[in-house]
Amino acid sequence: MIALVDCNNFYVSCERAFAPRLEGRPVGVLSNNDGCVVARSNELKALGVAMGAPMHLLPPAIRRQAVLLSSNYALYGDMSRRVNLILDEFSPDVEAYSIDESFVGFAGFAVDGLEAHAQRLRETVRRDTGIPVCVGLAPTRVLAKVANHAAKKQAAYEGVCRLEADGPATRALLASLPVTELWGVARRTAERLALMDIHTAWQLREADPKQVRRHFSVVLERIVWELRGRPAIVLDDMHEPRQRIMVSRSFGRLTGAFADLQEAVRQHAARAAEKLRGQGSQARAVMVFLRTNPHLVGERQYRNSVVVPLPAPGDDSRELLEAASWGLAAIFLEGVRYQKCGVMLLDLVEADRHQLSLLAPRSEVERGRSQRLMAAVDRLNREMGRDTVRFGLPRQGTAWALRCERRTPRYTTRWDELMRVRTG
Amino acid sequence: MTSPTSSPLRVIGRAVPVPGDAAQPLMGCRVRAGFPSPADDHLDVEIDLHAHVVRRPAATYFVRAEGDSMLGDGIHDGDLLVVDRSLEPLPGRVVVIAVDGEPTVKRLARRGEQTFLMASNPRFAPIPLAGRECEVWGVVTHVLHALPGGGA
């Protein structure tokens, strides 16, 4: 069995954890500088505010009612780290999938007590961090995603939903789930599936895997197998377009050398940047994470992550690489042997829709040059093979300072911004 | 003053830390019996104040106190508090509690069936919790008080 643990409205929950007065109010978190909504509380969703809505286009009535905050990536990164630390207590097999989701493997655990175990996990995360999470339990990652979705939408599950490979509950859920809601199924794929009269997850499960592979892709075929309860997905192969991009690898052997990690992180960042441009997006922040091998008894264990916000949404490899290197330097710890590191691109925005920031450090001319350069690099790597063109040392002296007037204090990472509590 | 014996030390056995005590000893290890452990000299690592006050890292937060209603518990205006969210808010413990959405520091007390928030300064009356919207945020475990001229 594998679990998908997903934090509810993560950014908003982080803010609420340190400002209880925000509980029950419509709260939105804005992207840095350009003022789009990147996270919404349920109350804000209920007011009809869409994901990605530009702040200046929000009706005045909503702006008056809602609490709109700048994103506080230092806080979100630290809270994500804390959540994963707690997950480590519940299984040695924790894999971060995004800043607010992790897969937790329960192979070898007694099957009977799993739901109670998941419920304890959920309560512990809530107690220790204040962040509500939902848990989806299933034999495969794709089904765990579906189970998590159900746990989130249906209060009766009390935050933990377990799906078996077969059974009436699984069938009912899949039959009511449009393929568009499935992990790894892009909008365009869904449109083509509709032409074949496949609309629900159950219909996809019943499709012929070989045919699916012929008409679509290996990944979609694997999704069919996973829907049937047979594990087939490698995490690194999956990314949901337009939401997040992640590239990570385990090292062939453990390494404690900073140079190894730097090399790996730069490669991951370059690969992620390529994927980002491939889908026509830009990222607002870069997350770097690393960890030791939790299965090795007697080894010093360490796990950390950090989020580096970008001055403006970007897709230039040089900028993303520099942010990633900067993040790695901040969390690297001497004297431990690492097994895995990775790079995640967060809070993506469509490149053509993003509004230019007045504070963007680059002029329009430079932007154009960057775009042409990156297009040339991607073409060369596509046509001549990966890594034909690679990036050398990053430019020096980019300012990472951001303007974020509505940002809450960085409660957990700055001495001078700690939460304040009145005694009287 | 006696001079140290010149005979080489013999290892009698490994010193056993006292089990079941959550508090971390400041020295390398705590010994059951009265004789010094020959291993002690080699087990010392740098004393880490953070490790001493932080029992559960994922659940531990630092917050800043404001006001003087908790002077009796040694909490001054501007002091740094170590808060553990994983501890149970038992009567007698000092907690950070959100009352009507505002986080405040108070000692929990029980009188009969009623729970009260007590200030540790006689100028403040106990606040009954009944009928108020409140949620315990965490339990205060340590206070770090800077003396004048002594730094943050």
XYZ file of C-alpha atoms in Angstrom:
576
model
C 0.000 0.000 0.000
C 1.091 3.533 -0.721
C -0.302 6.772 0.663
C -0.523 10.185 -0.859
C -0.409 12.771 1.902
C -1.620 16.121 0.652
C -1.764 19.323 2.698
C -5.062 21.170 2.380
C -4.695 24.644 0.850
C -1.067 24.520 1.910
C 0.047 28.158 1.650
C -3.110 29.407 3.332
C -2.812 26.751 6.055
C 0.780 27.855 6.751
C -0.424 31.445 7.182
C -3.280 30.374 9.431
C -0.981 28.294 11.603
C 0.611 31.503 12.861
C -2.384 33.813 12.631
C -5.392 32.029 14.129
C -7.598 35.052 13.390
C -7.456 34.070 9.692
C -9.420 30.899 10.488
C -12.810 30.914 8.784
C -12.051 34.015 6.707
C -11.489 34.173 2.955
C -7.719 34.156 2.563
C -5.670 34.297 -0.623
C -1.936 34.120 -1.166
C -0.538 36.187 -4.020
C 2.457 35.512 -6.164
C 5.356 37.829 -5.593
C 5.356 41.123 -7.436
C 2.835 40.336 -10.125
C -0.146 39.947 -7.870
C -1.929 36.801 -9.045
C -3.753 34.519 -6.630
C -1.688 31.329 -6.219
C -3.512 29.823 -3.234
C -7.040 30.144 -1.931
C -8.839 29.173 1.246
C -12.156 27.366 0.824
C -13.922 30.603 1.764
C -12.167 32.471 -1.040
C -12.972 29.705 -3.504
C -16.619 30.007 -2.436
C -16.519 33.708 -3.369
C -15.747 32.627 -6.916
C -12.097 33.702 -7.034
C -10.268 31.577 -9.596
C -6.781 30.169 -9.276
C -4.368 32.553 -10.958
C -6.777 35.485 -10.946
C -4.887 38.794 -11.182
C -5.346 40.773 -7.999
C -6.097 44.076 -9.707
C -9.026 42.488 -11.527
C -10.726 41.259 -8.348
C -14.001 43.053 -7.631
C -13.595 45.690 -4.885
C -16.168 43.909 -2.721
C -14.013 40.797 -2.654
C -10.830 42.758 -2.066
C -12.453 44.369 0.971
C -13.639 41.082 2.447
C -10.662 38.900 1.716
C -7.264 38.830 3.339
C -4.749 38.854 0.496
C -1.159 38.082 1.401
C 2.107 38.067 -0.531
C 3.690 34.653 -0.689
C 6.049 33.836 2.135
C 8.190 31.139 0.553
C 10.604 30.945 3.493
C 7.689 29.983 5.725
C 6.118 27.523 3.268
C 9.470 25.842 2.638
C 10.097 25.398 6.357
C 6.605 24.082 7.055
C 6.965 21.625 4.178
C 10.223 20.425 5.745
C 8.486 19.952 9.107
C 5.639 17.970 7.556
C 8.115 15.620 5.865
C 10.055 15.211 9.115
C 6.854 14.005 10.753
C 6.063 11.664 7.855
C 9.504 10.094 8.408
C 8.235 8.894 11.784
C 5.438 6.948 10.138
C 7.413 5.215 7.400
C 11.022 4.938 6.254
C 9.804 5.432 2.691
C 8.811 9.080 2.181
C 9.105 10.718 -1.193
C 8.321 14.392 -1.614
C 6.313 14.948 -4.753
C 5.700 18.656 -4.423
C 5.917 21.291 -1.721
C 2.619 20.098 -0.270
C 2.353 16.435 -1.294
C 4.367 13.357 -0.431
C 4.056 9.697 -1.250
C 4.525 7.471 1.782
C 5.210 3.800 1.147
C 3.733 1.234 3.549
C 5.172 -1.932 2.060
C 5.568 -4.534 4.773
C 3.125 -2.828 7.142
C 0.253 -4.805 8.621
C -2.637 -4.095 6.284
C -5.277 -4.140 9.027
C -4.034 -1.197 11.007
C -3.175 1.053 8.068
C -6.166 3.337 8.264
C -5.619 3.901 11.977
C -1.928 4.520 11.268
C -2.858 7.072 8.590
C -5.309 8.712 10.963
C -2.562 9.051 13.590
C -0.246 10.495 10.948
C -2.876 13.035 10.048
C -3.472 14.029 13.658
C 0.252 14.328 14.362
C 0.860 16.629 11.398
C -2.111 18.728 12.440
C -0.977 18.908 16.063
C 2.698 19.635 15.387
C 2.308 22.059 12.498
C -1.315 23.176 12.522
C -1.637 22.059 8.915
C -4.580 19.860 7.930
C -3.747 17.010 5.585
C -5.710 14.319 3.774
C -4.448 10.813 3.171
C -5.280 8.583 0.222
C -4.344 4.912 0.647
C -4.223 2.508 -2.280
C -2.097 -0.195 -3.929
C -0.784 2.241 -6.604
C 0.137 5.900 -6.876
C -2.609 6.726 -9.360
C -5.258 5.134 -7.132
C -3.729 6.835 -4.069
C -4.243 10.149 -5.870
C -7.875 9.236 -6.512
C -8.312 8.174 -2.883
C -6.820 11.442 -1.701
C -9.185 13.376 -3.910
C -12.098 11.511 -2.329
C -10.756 12.043 1.196
C -10.624 15.761 0.504
C -14.047 16.119 -1.099
C -16.130 13.806 1.058
C -16.296 14.654 4.729
C -17.468 11.131 5.624
C -13.953 9.791 5.100
C -12.640 12.023 7.908
C -9.524 12.787 5.920
C -8.418 9.206 5.239
C -9.706 7.235 2.262
C -8.526 3.772 1.403
C -9.167 2.217 -1.983
C -8.608 -1.397 -2.903
C -7.732 -2.412 -6.451
C -11.203 -3.854 -6.851
C -14.486 -3.562 -5.066
C -17.711 -1.619 -5.377
C -16.354 1.532 -3.661
C -13.425 1.757 -6.064
C -15.687 1.178 -9.036
C -18.213 3.781 -7.918
C -15.494 6.365 -7.351
C -13.756 5.771 -10.660
C -17.038 5.768 -12.551
C -17.887 9.207 -11.204
C -14.413 10.645 -11.863
C -13.813 12.403 -15.195
C -10.471 11.422 -16.796
C -9.486 15.105 -16.632
C -9.250 14.710 -12.859
C -6.779 11.843 -13.129
C -3.140 12.303 -12.247
C -0.979 12.593 -15.342
C -3.798 12.983 -17.856
C -3.394 16.238 -19.733
C -6.327 18.215 -21.070
C -5.483 17.430 -24.684
C -5.232 13.704 -23.938
C -8.643 13.885 -22.265
C -10.111 15.515 -25.374
C -8.764 12.716 -27.540
C -10.007 10.096 -25.089
C -13.459 11.641 -25.313
C -13.436 11.007 -29.067
C -12.975 7.321 -28.230
C -15.929 7.567 -25.845
C -13.706 7.324 -22.767
C -14.881 9.924 -20.283
C -14.477 8.458 -16.817
C -11.573 6.916 -14.946
C -13.478 3.633 -14.873
C -13.808 3.623 -18.674
C -10.078 4.239 -18.965
C -9.373 1.390 -16.575
C -11.431 -0.921 -18.747
C -9.658 0.168 -21.952
C -7.174 -2.121 -23.666
C -3.699 -1.166 -22.395
C -1.999 -2.090 -25.671
C -4.376 0.079 -27.654
C -3.937 2.930 -25.235
C -0.202 2.676 -25.696
C -0.526 2.673 -29.481
C -2.871 5.659 -29.616
C -1.376 7.676 -26.786
C 1.759 6.938 -24.800
C 3.512 4.512 -22.507
C 2.675 6.760 -19.582
C -1.060 6.544 -20.278
C -0.779 2.773 -20.598
C 0.871 2.685 -17.195
C -1.958 4.774 -15.804
C -4.382 2.083 -17.011
C -2.355 -0.583 -15.170
C -2.217 1.552 -12.054
C -5.985 2.064 -12.171
C -6.275 -1.716 -12.145
C -4.148 -1.843 -9.020
C -0.840 -2.864 -10.592
C 2.079 -0.530 -9.763
C 3.633 0.778 -12.982
C 4.554 4.420 -12.429
C 8.005 5.770 -11.678
C 7.577 9.032 -9.837
C 10.082 10.989 -11.879
C 8.168 10.251 -15.064
C 5.071 11.957 -13.806
C 4.406 15.590 -13.703
C 1.155 17.362 -13.994
C 1.460 19.967 -16.681
C 0.987 23.568 -15.644
C 1.136 23.039 -11.929
C 4.558 21.884 -10.903
C 7.664 20.374 -12.345
C 10.024 18.202 -10.446
C 13.256 16.480 -11.336
C 15.100 14.313 -8.861
C 17.348 11.280 -8.878
C 18.967 9.009 -6.381
C 22.723 8.853 -6.550
C 24.290 5.602 -7.699
C 26.338 5.626 -4.518
C 26.052 7.777 -1.415
C 28.028 10.993 -1.586
C 29.000 13.672 0.865
C 30.772 15.872 -1.657
C 29.297 19.294 -2.247
C 30.580 19.231 -5.826
C 28.558 16.070 -6.588
C 25.404 17.596 -5.213
C 25.988 20.854 -7.009
C 26.500 19.058 -10.274
C 23.323 17.023 -9.769
C 21.211 19.980 -8.678
C 22.374 22.021 -11.668
C 21.523 19.175 -14.016
C 18.102 18.738 -12.457
C 17.450 22.469 -12.640
C 18.475 22.585 -16.300
C 16.218 19.623 -17.106
C 13.339 21.173 -15.175
C 13.834 24.480 -17.004
C 13.641 22.632 -20.310
C 10.373 20.967 -19.295
C 9.095 24.341 -18.132
C 9.728 25.985 -21.487
C 8.422 22.889 -23.256
C 4.993 23.451 -21.766
C 5.142 27.224 -22.166
C 5.253 28.093 -18.487
C 7.302 30.217 -16.157
C 8.084 29.504 -12.515
C 7.820 31.826 -9.584
C 10.016 29.887 -7.198
C 12.531 27.060 -7.124
C 12.633 24.446 -4.398
C 15.724 22.360 -3.719
C 15.683 19.329 -1.461
C 18.140 16.679 -0.403
C 18.149 13.712 1.900
C 20.181 10.805 3.155
C 19.106 7.190 2.815
C 16.548 6.601 5.582
C 16.899 2.833 5.284
C 20.527 2.820 6.356
C 20.681 2.168 10.050
C 23.590 3.797 11.847
C 24.078 6.510 9.218
C 23.552 10.096 10.216
C 20.157 11.092 8.860
C 19.406 14.478 7.374
C 16.626 15.857 5.262
C 16.120 19.444 4.286
C 14.581 21.653 1.690
C 14.404 25.321 0.881
C 12.372 27.490 -1.434
C 14.089 30.271 -3.351
C 11.639 32.786 -4.795
C 12.500 34.362 -8.141
C 12.421 38.151 -8.553
C 9.844 37.654 -11.309
C 8.343 34.606 -13.002
C 11.046 33.172 -15.207
C 12.060 30.371 -17.532
C 15.682 31.300 -18.187
C 17.899 28.352 -17.286
C 20.638 30.616 -16.018
C 18.307 32.204 -13.509
C 16.803 28.909 -12.391
C 20.229 27.314 -12.049
C 21.483 30.152 -9.955
C 18.448 29.989 -7.672
C 18.900 26.229 -7.337
C 22.615 26.529 -6.532
C 21.869 29.211 -4.004
C 19.265 26.991 -2.352
C 21.610 24.027 -2.250
C 24.336 26.058 -0.578
C 21.815 27.116 2.072
C 20.840 23.586 3.101
C 23.988 21.566 2.406
C 25.357 19.965 5.552
C 28.936 18.779 5.737
C 29.649 15.297 7.015
C 26.587 13.351 5.933
C 26.269 11.067 2.942
C 23.435 11.945 0.630
C 21.297 9.582 -1.379
C 19.017 11.909 -3.245
C 18.514 15.496 -4.275
C 16.029 17.223 -6.470
C 14.666 20.438 -7.865
C 11.040 21.493 -8.018
C 9.647 24.439 -9.867
C 6.741 25.985 -8.030
C 3.757 28.174 -8.775
C 3.910 28.022 -12.525
C 2.275 30.608 -14.696
C 1.632 30.471 -18.418
C 4.391 32.425 -20.139
C 2.133 34.305 -22.506
C -0.330 35.327 -19.802
C 2.047 36.591 -17.213
C 2.111 40.304 -16.593
C 5.420 42.023 -16.756
C 6.559 43.221 -13.432
C 7.730 46.775 -13.030
C 10.392 45.375 -10.768
C 11.638 42.719 -13.132
C 15.363 43.156 -13.277
C 15.505 42.698 -17.014
C 14.298 44.997 -19.723
C 12.119 43.885 -22.627
C 15.162 43.759 -24.923
C 16.948 41.444 -22.518
C 13.835 39.320 -22.201
C 13.716 38.856 -25.929
C 17.367 37.899 -25.997
C 16.903 35.428 -23.178
C 13.966 33.852 -24.984
C 15.914 33.466 -28.237
C 18.899 32.055 -26.394
C 16.831 29.496 -24.517
C 14.961 28.490 -27.670
C 18.301 27.915 -29.409
C 19.611 25.864 -26.487
C 16.491 23.720 -26.376
C 16.586 23.150 -30.131
C 20.231 22.103 -30.057
C 19.638 19.723 -27.176
C 16.582 18.293 -28.859
C 18.212 17.777 -32.229
C 21.766 16.956 -31.259
C 21.076 15.048 -28.062
C 20.664 16.003 -24.438
C 23.439 18.046 -22.856
C 24.884 19.189 -26.193
C 24.719 22.675 -24.719
C 25.130 23.017 -20.996
C 25.371 25.904 -18.631
C 28.546 27.010 -16.975
C 28.828 28.982 -13.810
C 25.910 31.251 -13.028
C 26.100 34.977 -13.349
C 27.071 36.792 -10.227
C 25.234 39.425 -8.339
C 21.588 38.910 -9.158
C 19.555 40.449 -6.404
C 17.072 38.030 -4.910
C 15.373 40.767 -2.986
C 11.670 40.869 -3.632
C 9.088 43.420 -2.970
C 6.295 41.844 -1.036
C 4.334 44.400 0.904
C 1.705 41.999 2.118
C 4.073 39.284 3.210
C 3.556 37.939 6.700
C 6.586 37.503 8.995
C 8.937 34.607 8.292
C 7.913 33.120 11.641
C 10.179 30.092 11.594
C 13.341 31.236 9.853
C 14.108 34.764 11.127
C 14.862 35.756 14.700
C 13.465 39.232 14.214
C 10.201 38.028 12.664
C 9.020 35.510 15.287
C 5.349 35.190 16.104
C 4.337 37.627 18.854
C 2.118 36.554 21.707
C 0.619 38.922 24.272
C 0.822 37.797 27.857
C -1.848 40.220 29.089
C 46.985 17.536 45.939
C 47.305 13.956 44.887
C 48.966 13.146 41.659
C 47.130 10.942 39.178
C 48.075 7.307 39.311
C 50.476 6.201 36.670
C 48.862 2.827 36.106
C 46.876 2.629 32.860
C 43.099 2.756 33.207
C 41.261 -0.485 32.857
C 37.919 -0.526 31.174
C 35.429 -1.976 33.633
C 32.364 -1.636 31.453
C 30.428 0.800 29.368
C 28.558 3.510 31.164
C 24.834 3.168 30.686
C 22.698 6.262 30.305
C 19.693 6.233 32.618
C 16.775 5.110 30.477
C 13.295 6.559 30.538
C 14.291 10.122 31.291
C 13.298 12.541 28.547
C 15.749 15.180 29.757
C 19.080 15.130 27.992
C 22.042 15.095 30.325
C 24.420 17.961 29.661
C 27.500 15.808 30.037
C 28.321 12.922 27.780
C 26.366 10.472 29.819
C 24.748 9.942 33.159
C 26.042 7.090 35.279
C 24.104 4.890 37.680
C 26.712 4.307 40.335
C 29.132 6.597 42.091
C 32.332 5.974 40.204
C 33.355 8.146 37.258
C 33.096 6.579 33.861
C 36.399 6.303 32.074
C 34.498 6.759 28.830
C 33.161 10.176 29.786
C 36.253 12.027 28.653
C 35.885 10.644 25.173
C 32.150 10.946 24.704
C 31.922 14.706 25.088
C 30.545 16.613 22.171
C 29.914 20.320 21.934
C 27.067 21.319 24.235
C 24.183 22.222 22.004
C 21.610 24.461 23.677
C 19.212 23.921 20.804
C 19.290 20.157 21.242
C 18.760 20.693 24.968
C 15.608 22.791 24.681
C 14.173 21.295 21.500
C 12.718 17.885 22.195
C 10.751 17.485 19.013
C 12.153 19.620 16.178
C 9.214 19.371 13.792
C 6.836 20.572 16.503
C 8.991 23.225 18.153
C 8.583 26.933 17.454
C 10.121 30.055 18.904
C 7.840 32.953 19.713
C 8.290 36.382 21.281
C 6.384 37.356 24.442
C 4.884 40.827 24.820
C 3.553 42.271 28.055
C 4.134 41.630 31.752
C 1.195 39.531 32.956
C 3.343 36.404 33.221
C 6.166 37.890 35.301
C 5.529 35.351 38.059
C 6.597 32.608 35.659
C 9.706 34.495 34.679
C 8.298 35.648 31.363
C 9.230 39.263 30.688
C 8.280 41.579 27.893
C 10.399 40.676 24.854
C 11.482 37.236 26.100
C 11.963 34.353 23.726
C 9.678 31.387 24.368
C 10.225 27.831 23.217
C 6.875 26.287 22.338
C 6.257 22.592 21.722
C 3.035 21.932 19.878
C 3.156 18.206 20.494
C 2.767 18.434 24.288
C -0.590 18.028 25.919
C -2.072 21.184 27.433
C -2.417 19.826 30.969
C -3.509 22.001 33.904
C -0.490 23.737 35.384
C 1.278 24.137 32.066
C 1.947 27.487 30.479
C 0.414 27.553 27.024
C 0.108 29.711 23.971
C -3.608 29.818 23.388
C -5.646 31.631 20.786
C -8.563 33.334 22.526
C -11.027 34.750 20.003
C -8.290 34.436 17.382
C -5.601 36.324 19.342
C -2.651 34.254 20.588
C -1.824 34.844 24.237
C 0.348 33.206 26.914
C -1.283 31.950 30.104
C -1.141 29.170 32.642
C -3.926 26.605 32.503
C -5.689 25.908 35.774
C -8.554 23.689 36.747
C -11.076 24.469 39.498
C -13.731 21.827 39.840
C -15.165 21.341 36.387
C -13.981 24.684 35.050
C -10.779 25.503 33.194
C -9.239 28.920 33.693
C -6.487 30.927 32.124
C -4.311 32.305 34.897
C -1.957 35.207 34.638
C 0.972 34.923 37.005
C 0.691 38.537 38.000
C -1.886 39.232 40.754
C -3.065 42.324 38.924
C -4.826 40.107 36.371
C -7.985 38.116 37.190
C -8.408 34.475 36.080
C -10.262 34.109 32.784
C -12.824 31.284 32.642
C -12.612 29.452 29.319
C -16.253 28.395 29.263
C -18.141 30.070 26.446
C -15.049 31.461 24.729
C -13.676 30.550 21.356
C -10.224 29.230 22.086
C -7.672 26.771 20.857
C -4.404 25.786 22.462
C -1.561 26.501 20.056
C 1.268 24.904 21.995
C 2.896 24.388 25.368
C 5.674 26.746 26.495
C 8.667 24.686 27.607
C 11.428 27.260 28.141
C 11.917 30.997 28.526
C 15.017 32.723 27.285
C 15.406 36.014 29.086
C 18.151 38.409 28.097
C 19.654 40.466 30.901
C 20.342 44.162 30.310
C 23.448 44.496 28.174
C 23.542 40.732 27.738
C 22.402 40.568 24.173
C 19.195 39.497 22.496
